Amino acid sequence: DTGVSQDPRHKITKRGQNVTFRCDPISEHNRLYWYRQTLGQGPEFLTYFQNEAQLEKSRLLSDRFSAERPKGSFSTLEIQRTEQGDSAMYLCASSLGNTGELFFGEGSRLTVL
Amino acid sequence: GQQVMQIPQYQHVQEGEDFTTYCNSSTTLSNIQWYKQRPGGHPVFLIQLVKSGEVKKQKRLTFQFGEAKKNSSLHITATQTTDVGTYFCAVKNSGYALNFGKGTSLLVTP
């Protein structure tokens, strides 16, 4: 499978715990995006990487959220001290250069109890 | 960032009927993308429009970009049950982010 892969697909955690999601983009794609989507809403932009550099973060992104892309390949999104409001689908997408088209992974669904 | 409004929020049609969703912006857009998300699935890219007044077709789907580049539409002719899903328009902000509308959910009844 040469698409965007995300792990885990589902995560259930208790409030206050930390969680980490991993995204493996399409291998030649240098651009990587994280989005959050809740029921009935469109994907909400969280952050953007070009190679290993994090070039944009949403102003809505709490300081409990941190993302990395250490070698310009896979990326991780960590949420510290989770809250019930963090329950959502976390989507990763990648693209190549300026083609514009985003390729999304299947997402990681987070449920915070 | 750029905000876009999509209407309608929901549409329920009988199979064979046409469907149109609209995406509107208060500012001029450089380009606009459309995505489809099936129930339980992830967004899948459909098309990108760049030029003023551009019209593109993909089988039964027709995409238009307004002359002023402030609105766009997606029209489906003779809907089929396979068209079920949520259709999103998406536009770039002043930086790198692609901002999505809230989407139009289409339900097609056989």
Short mmCIF file of C-alpha atoms in Angstrom, two decimals:
data_model
loop_
_atom_site.label_atom_id
_atom_site.label_comp_id
_atom_site.label_asym_id
_atom_site.label_seq_id
_atom_site.Cartn_x
_atom_site.Cartn_y
_atom_site.Cartn_z
CA ASP A 1 0.00 0.00 0.00
CA THR A 2 1.63 3.27 -1.08
CA GLY A 3 -0.92 5.64 0.44
CA VAL A 4 -0.78 7.67 3.63
CA SER A 5 -0.88 5.43 6.67
CA GLN A 6 -1.82 6.38 10.21
CA ASP A 7 -1.43 4.54 13.47
CA PRO A 8 -3.27 3.72 15.62
CA ARG A 9 -6.61 3.78 13.85
CA HIS A 10 -8.46 3.99 17.13
CA LYS A 11 -7.39 5.18 20.57
CA ILE A 12 -9.46 5.27 23.73
CA THR A 13 -7.87 7.04 26.66
CA LYS A 14 -8.78 8.54 29.97
CA ARG A 15 -8.83 12.25 30.52
CA GLY A 16 -5.41 13.53 31.54
CA GLN A 17 -3.43 10.88 29.69
CA ASN A 18 -1.02 11.61 26.84
CA VAL A 19 -1.53 10.14 23.40
CA THR A 20 0.65 10.03 20.30
CA PHE A 21 -0.38 9.44 16.70
CA ARG A 22 1.93 8.54 13.86
CA CYS A 23 1.61 9.38 10.19
CA ASP A 24 3.62 7.90 7.33
CA PRO A 25 3.08 10.01 4.22
CA ILE A 26 3.47 8.92 0.63
CA SER A 27 7.22 8.43 0.31
CA GLU A 28 8.10 11.19 -2.15
CA HIS A 29 5.76 13.79 -0.63
CA ASN A 30 7.59 16.62 1.09
CA ARG A 31 4.49 18.35 2.51
CA LEU A 32 2.61 16.96 5.47
CA TYR A 33 -0.53 18.27 7.17
CA TRP A 34 -2.41 17.39 10.32
CA TYR A 35 -6.14 18.03 10.55
CA ARG A 36 -8.82 17.37 13.14
CA GLN A 37 -12.37 16.49 12.20
CA THR A 38 -15.43 16.19 14.40
CA LEU A 39 -18.82 14.84 13.42
CA GLY A 40 -20.63 16.99 10.91
CA GLN A 41 -17.70 19.35 10.40
CA GLY A 42 -15.05 19.77 7.77
CA PRO A 43 -11.41 18.98 8.50
CA GLU A 44 -9.87 21.69 10.69
CA PHE A 45 -6.24 22.56 9.97
CA LEU A 46 -3.79 21.97 12.81
CA THR A 47 -0.27 22.17 11.44
CA TYR A 48 1.91 21.92 8.33
CA PHE A 49 5.40 20.58 7.65
CA GLN A 50 7.58 21.09 4.62
CA ASN A 51 10.23 18.41 4.88
CA GLU A 52 11.27 18.51 8.55
CA ALA A 53 10.35 22.15 9.12
CA GLN A 54 7.07 23.01 10.84
CA LEU A 55 6.08 26.10 8.89
CA GLU A 56 2.56 26.76 10.10
CA LYS A 57 0.47 26.06 13.17
CA SER A 58 -3.16 26.92 13.68
CA ARG A 59 -3.76 29.66 16.21
CA LEU A 60 -6.42 27.36 17.63
CA LEU A 61 -3.81 24.73 18.44
CA SER A 62 -3.47 24.39 22.19
CA ASP A 63 0.01 24.20 23.70
CA ARG A 64 -0.95 20.67 24.77
CA PHE A 65 -0.53 19.69 21.12
CA SER A 66 2.90 19.17 19.60
CA ALA A 67 3.92 17.73 16.28
CA GLU A 68 7.24 16.64 14.87
CA ARG A 69 8.64 15.40 11.61
CA PRO A 70 12.23 14.72 12.61
CA LYS A 71 13.68 13.37 9.38
CA GLY A 72 11.23 14.80 6.94
CA SER A 73 9.50 11.47 6.53
CA PHE A 74 7.02 10.23 9.17
CA SER A 75 5.37 12.62 11.60
CA THR A 76 3.98 12.33 15.11
CA LEU A 77 1.24 14.32 16.79
CA GLU A 78 1.21 14.25 20.58
CA ILE A 79 -1.60 15.47 22.78
CA GLN A 80 -0.71 15.94 26.41
CA ARG A 81 -3.19 15.92 29.30
CA THR A 82 -6.07 14.97 27.04
CA GLU A 83 -9.50 16.51 27.56
CA GLN A 84 -12.88 15.24 26.46
CA GLY A 85 -13.00 18.02 23.90
CA ASP A 86 -10.01 16.45 22.16
CA SER A 87 -12.18 13.54 21.05
CA ALA A 88 -12.12 13.66 17.25
CA MET A 89 -10.71 12.06 14.14
CA TYR A 90 -7.13 13.16 13.55
CA LEU A 91 -6.31 13.14 9.86
CA CYS A 92 -2.91 13.30 8.26
CA ALA A 93 -2.44 14.34 4.66
CA SER A 94 0.54 14.69 2.37
CA SER A 95 1.22 16.39 -0.93
CA LEU A 96 4.02 16.88 -3.39
CA GLY A 97 5.30 20.36 -4.08
CA ASN A 98 2.80 22.80 -5.50
CA THR A 99 0.42 20.29 -7.05
CA GLY A 100 -2.04 21.23 -4.33
CA GLU A 101 -3.84 17.90 -4.10
CA LEU A 102 -3.86 16.48 -0.58
CA PHE A 103 -3.80 12.73 -0.05
CA PHE A 104 -5.42 11.83 3.25
CA GLY A 105 -4.84 8.84 5.48
CA GLU A 106 -7.67 6.87 7.04
CA GLY A 107 -7.31 8.86 10.26
CA SER A 108 -6.80 8.10 13.93
CA ARG A 109 -9.98 8.27 15.98
CA LEU A 110 -9.46 9.49 19.53
CA THR A 111 -12.01 8.99 22.27
CA VAL A 112 -11.28 10.63 25.61
CA LEU A 113 -13.35 9.28 28.50
CA GLY B 1 -7.46 32.35 7.10
CA GLN B 2 -9.79 32.21 4.17
CA GLN B 3 -13.32 31.22 5.13
CA VAL B 4 -15.80 29.61 2.79
CA MET B 5 -19.50 29.00 3.26
CA GLN B 6 -21.09 25.92 1.76
CA ILE B 7 -24.77 25.52 1.05
CA PRO B 8 -26.86 23.56 1.51
CA GLN B 9 -25.68 21.71 4.60
CA TYR B 10 -27.72 18.63 3.68
CA GLN B 11 -29.45 17.41 0.55
CA HIS B 12 -31.63 14.37 0.15
CA VAL B 13 -32.51 13.34 -3.40
CA GLN B 14 -34.08 10.45 -5.21
CA GLU B 15 -31.73 8.48 -7.40
CA GLY B 16 -31.69 10.04 -10.84
CA GLU B 17 -32.28 13.59 -9.62
CA ASP B 18 -29.64 16.28 -10.00
CA PHE B 19 -27.68 17.80 -7.10
CA THR B 20 -25.77 21.03 -6.69
CA THR B 21 -23.65 22.35 -3.86
CA TYR B 22 -22.28 25.87 -3.64
CA CYS B 23 -19.20 27.33 -2.05
CA ASN B 24 -18.99 31.07 -1.42
CA SER B 25 -16.22 33.36 -0.25
CA SER B 26 -16.26 37.04 0.66
CA THR B 27 -12.78 37.45 -0.80
CA THR B 28 -11.20 36.59 -4.13
CA LEU B 29 -9.72 33.13 -4.20
CA SER B 30 -6.54 32.06 -5.95
CA ASN B 31 -7.94 28.59 -6.50
CA ILE B 32 -10.41 26.16 -5.01
CA GLN B 33 -10.37 22.43 -4.47
CA TRP B 34 -13.22 19.95 -4.05
CA TYR B 35 -13.09 16.75 -1.99
CA LYS B 36 -15.53 13.92 -1.38
CA GLN B 37 -15.75 12.01 1.88
CA ARG B 38 -17.78 8.80 1.95
CA PRO B 39 -19.45 7.86 5.24
CA GLY B 40 -16.75 6.45 7.52
CA GLY B 41 -14.04 7.36 5.04
CA HIS B 42 -11.46 10.05 4.53
CA PRO B 43 -11.56 13.05 2.16
CA VAL B 44 -10.58 12.23 -1.41
CA PHE B 45 -9.50 14.91 -3.85
CA LEU B 46 -11.82 15.50 -6.80
CA ILE B 47 -10.53 18.57 -8.62
CA GLN B 48 -8.80 21.93 -8.43
CA LEU B 49 -10.06 25.04 -10.22
CA VAL B 50 -7.73 27.93 -10.89
CA LYS B 51 -9.02 30.14 -13.69
CA SER B 52 -11.85 32.64 -13.59
CA GLY B 53 -14.99 31.15 -15.11
CA GLU B 54 -13.38 27.72 -15.37
CA VAL B 55 -15.68 24.74 -15.98
CA LYS B 56 -14.43 21.18 -15.63
CA LYS B 57 -16.32 17.93 -16.05
CA GLN B 58 -15.71 14.49 -14.65
CA LYS B 59 -18.35 12.14 -16.03
CA ARG B 60 -21.58 13.22 -14.29
CA LEU B 61 -19.83 15.86 -12.15
CA THR B 62 -19.48 19.47 -13.34
CA PHE B 63 -17.34 21.95 -11.45
CA GLN B 64 -17.47 25.70 -11.97
CA PHE B 65 -15.37 28.59 -10.70
CA GLY B 66 -17.10 31.95 -10.71
CA GLU B 67 -15.99 34.82 -12.92
CA ALA B 68 -15.03 36.85 -9.86
CA LYS B 69 -13.31 33.82 -8.28
CA LYS B 70 -15.42 34.20 -5.16
CA ASN B 71 -17.69 31.21 -5.61
CA SER B 72 -17.73 27.73 -6.99
CA SER B 73 -20.25 24.98 -7.55
CA LEU B 74 -20.33 21.23 -7.95
CA HIS B 75 -23.23 19.79 -9.94
CA ILE B 76 -24.02 16.09 -10.18
CA THR B 77 -26.31 14.99 -13.01
CA ALA B 78 -28.58 11.99 -12.45
CA THR B 79 -27.34 11.03 -9.00
CA GLN B 80 -26.55 7.45 -8.14
CA THR B 81 -26.31 5.77 -4.74
CA THR B 82 -22.54 5.76 -5.15
CA ASP B 83 -22.62 9.58 -4.96
CA VAL B 84 -23.58 9.45 -1.28
CA GLY B 85 -21.14 11.32 0.93
CA THR B 86 -20.07 14.77 2.02
CA TYR B 87 -18.65 17.18 -0.51
CA PHE B 88 -16.18 19.79 0.73
CA CYS B 89 -14.69 22.79 -0.93
CA ALA B 90 -11.28 23.89 0.30
CA VAL B 91 -9.23 27.03 -0.17
CA LYS B 92 -5.73 28.11 0.73
CA ASN B 93 -5.19 30.70 3.41
CA SER B 94 -2.46 33.31 3.17
CA GLY B 95 0.03 30.69 4.34
CA TYR B 96 0.16 26.98 3.68
CA ALA B 97 -3.05 25.72 5.22
CA LEU B 98 -5.91 24.41 3.14
CA ASN B 99 -9.13 25.47 4.87
CA PHE B 100 -12.19 23.31 4.36
CA GLY B 101 -15.81 24.35 4.33
CA LYS B 102 -18.33 22.54 6.52
CA GLY B 103 -19.44 20.43 3.60
CA THR B 104 -22.69 19.39 2.00
CA SER B 105 -23.92 15.94 2.94
CA LEU B 106 -25.69 14.17 0.10
CA LEU B 107 -28.07 11.30 0.67
CA VAL B 108 -29.40 9.45 -2.36
CA THR B 109 -32.46 7.24 -1.98
CA PRO B 110 -32.86 4.40 -4.52
#
